[in-house]
Tab-separated table of C-alpha atoms in Angstrom:
chain	number	residue	atom	x	y	z
W	1	MET	CA	-21.989	-30.530	-64.696
W	2	THR	CA	-20.695	-33.370	-62.631
W	3	ARG	CA	-21.214	-33.632	-58.959
W	4	ARG	CA	-17.534	-32.985	-58.206
W	5	HIS	CA	-17.536	-29.963	-60.482
W	6	ARG	CA	-20.607	-28.514	-58.717
W	7	LEU	CA	-19.010	-29.019	-55.305
W	8	TRP	CA	-15.875	-27.214	-56.445
W	9	HIS	CA	-17.995	-24.437	-57.931
W	10	TYR	CA	-19.943	-23.938	-54.682
W	11	GLN	CA	-16.750	-23.932	-52.631
W	12	ALA	CA	-15.204	-21.335	-54.949
W	13	LEU	CA	-18.293	-19.141	-54.687
W	14	ASP	CA	-18.275	-19.507	-50.913
W	15	ARG	CA	-14.623	-18.431	-50.744
W	16	LEU	CA	-15.306	-15.481	-53.009
W	17	VAL	CA	-18.254	-14.322	-50.891
W	18	SER	CA	-16.319	-14.710	-47.630
W	19	ARG	CA	-13.377	-12.753	-49.097
W	20	ARG	CA	-15.742	-9.994	-50.142
W	21	ASP	CA	-17.305	-9.951	-46.640
W	22	MET	CA	-13.854	-9.809	-45.078
W	23	SER	CA	-12.810	-6.933	-47.330
W	24	ILE	CA	-15.989	-5.027	-46.430
W	25	GLU	CA	-15.341	-5.622	-42.719
W	26	LEU	CA	-11.720	-4.565	-43.146
W	27	ASP	CA	-12.783	-1.355	-44.935
W	28	ASP	CA	-15.242	-0.572	-42.131
W	29	PHE	CA	-12.560	-1.209	-39.531
W	30	GLU	CA	-10.056	1.048	-41.313
W	31	ARG	CA	-12.628	3.834	-41.631
W	32	ASN	CA	-13.508	3.647	-37.932
W	33	MET	CA	-9.829	3.646	-36.930
W	34	HIS	CA	-9.113	6.704	-39.089
W	35	LYS	CA	-12.064	8.517	-37.506
W	36	GLU	CA	-10.846	7.685	-33.995
W	37	ILE	CA	-7.262	8.723	-34.772
W	38	ASP	CA	-8.435	12.018	-36.287
W	39	ALA	CA	-10.667	12.696	-33.277
W	40	PHE	CA	-7.773	11.971	-30.919
W	41	LEU	CA	-5.338	14.198	-32.807
W	42	ASN	CA	-7.856	17.064	-32.912
W	43	THR	CA	-8.482	16.987	-29.149
W	44	GLU	CA	-4.819	16.583	-28.113
W	45	PRO	CA	-3.349	19.736	-26.478
W	46	THR	CA	-0.336	21.397	-28.038
W	47	ARG	CA	2.899	19.654	-27.185
W	48	GLY	CA	5.012	22.801	-26.955
W	49	LYS	CA	3.537	24.184	-23.738
W	50	PRO	CA	2.654	22.247	-20.605
W	51	PRO	CA	-0.916	22.825	-19.363
W	52	GLN	CA	-1.232	25.612	-16.805
W	53	SER	CA	-2.401	24.512	-13.376
W	54	THR	CA	-4.217	26.842	-11.007
W	55	GLU	CA	-3.776	24.515	-8.013
W	56	LYS	CA	-1.037	25.232	-5.484
W	57	PRO	CA	1.509	22.471	-4.794
W	58	ALA	CA	0.904	20.445	-1.641
W	59	THR	CA	2.819	21.551	1.445
W	60	LYS	CA	4.114	19.417	4.285
W	61	PRO	CA	2.611	19.764	7.757
W	62	ALA	CA	4.433	22.267	9.933
W	63	ARG	CA	5.033	19.967	12.929
W	64	ARG	CA	5.459	16.295	13.648
W	65	ALA	CA	2.948	14.586	15.937
W	66	SER	CA	4.119	13.948	19.488
W	67	ALA	CA	4.297	10.411	20.910
W	68	SER	CA	1.084	10.875	22.922
W	69	GLU	CA	-0.853	11.825	19.752
W	70	VAL	CA	0.544	8.933	17.727
W	71	LYS	CA	-2.031	6.502	16.367
W	72	THR	CA	0.424	4.232	14.523
W	73	GLY	CA	3.966	3.114	15.135
W	74	HIS	CA	5.809	1.043	17.746
W	75	ILE	CA	6.740	1.168	21.424
W	76	VAL	CA	10.301	-0.065	21.782
W	77	ARG	CA	11.759	-1.155	25.121
W	78	LEU	CA	15.539	-1.481	25.316
W	79	ALA	CA	17.903	-2.721	28.022
W	80	VAL	CA	20.483	0.063	28.350
W	81	ARG	CA	23.516	0.855	30.546
W	82	THR	CA	25.749	3.831	31.227
W	83	LYS	CA	28.760	1.649	32.234
W	84	GLN	CA	30.036	-1.712	31.023
W	85	LEU	CA	29.467	-3.707	34.259
W	86	GLU	CA	26.258	-2.024	35.346
W	87	LEU	CA	22.794	-3.575	35.707
W	88	ASP	CA	20.461	-3.072	32.770
W	89	THR	CA	17.887	-0.296	32.861
W	90	ALA	CA	14.729	-0.371	30.750
W	91	PHE	CA	14.441	2.469	28.252
W	92	GLU	CA	11.111	3.003	26.478
W	93	TYR	CA	10.715	4.902	23.213
W	94	HIS	CA	7.523	5.684	21.245
W	95	SER	CA	8.213	5.647	17.507
W	96	THR	CA	5.913	6.830	14.719
W	97	SER	CA	7.551	4.477	12.232
W	98	ILE	CA	5.579	1.541	10.847
W	99	SER	CA	8.794	-0.454	10.368
W	100	LYS	CA	10.035	-2.470	13.366
W	101	LEU	CA	13.662	-2.138	12.315
W	102	GLU	CA	13.409	1.612	11.802
W	103	ALA	CA	11.625	1.986	15.164
W	104	GLN	CA	14.415	0.017	16.870
W	105	MET	CA	17.094	2.167	15.230
W	106	GLU	CA	15.284	5.358	16.297
W	107	ALA	CA	15.017	4.014	19.863
W	108	GLU	CA	18.743	3.185	19.991
W	109	LYS	CA	19.597	6.645	18.701
W	110	ALA	CA	17.289	8.256	21.292
W	111	ALA	CA	18.833	6.135	24.083
W	112	ARG	CA	22.350	7.240	23.128
W	113	LYS	CA	21.162	10.844	23.021
W	114	ALA	CA	19.608	10.406	26.492
W	115	GLY	CA	22.983	9.371	27.923
W	116	TYR	CA	22.930	5.557	27.618
W	117	PRO	CA	25.906	4.682	25.370
W	118	ILE	CA	25.558	0.896	25.807
W	119	ILE	CA	22.523	-0.841	24.330
W	120	GLY	CA	22.253	-4.347	25.798
W	121	TYR	CA	19.331	-5.875	23.885
W	122	VAL	CA	15.764	-5.269	22.776
W	123	ILE	CA	13.315	-6.173	25.536
W	124	ASP	CA	10.149	-5.748	23.523
W	125	ILE	CA	8.706	-4.058	20.438
W	126	GLN	CA	4.948	-3.454	20.539
W	127	ARG	CA	2.884	-2.261	17.629
W	128	ILE	CA	0.522	0.639	18.419
């Protein structure tokens, strides 16, 4: 056998052995996957009926916290008027909202409800 022929022979044997190893690994992998799929399918609940729950659904709290009990939110101060050419009066509103814009809108709505139809500007918005 020539040197070149031996080299080719060893390379061919090496490829054959590696293919055999790969096929063995592939067979092992397929077997393990089939076992896992079978185990999953055997433990899966029936699809026709939803599982029965013994827990009661969560209910909302009965009352909303008052402004004095509020731990989060904003204090909004507005300049308000009852007439067009009147001096501004400060109106303060305690909001439970975490959004500045929503707190300002709630304060404007509360000011209108309190009898101040004209909102001049926002004096201050403080985070609680």
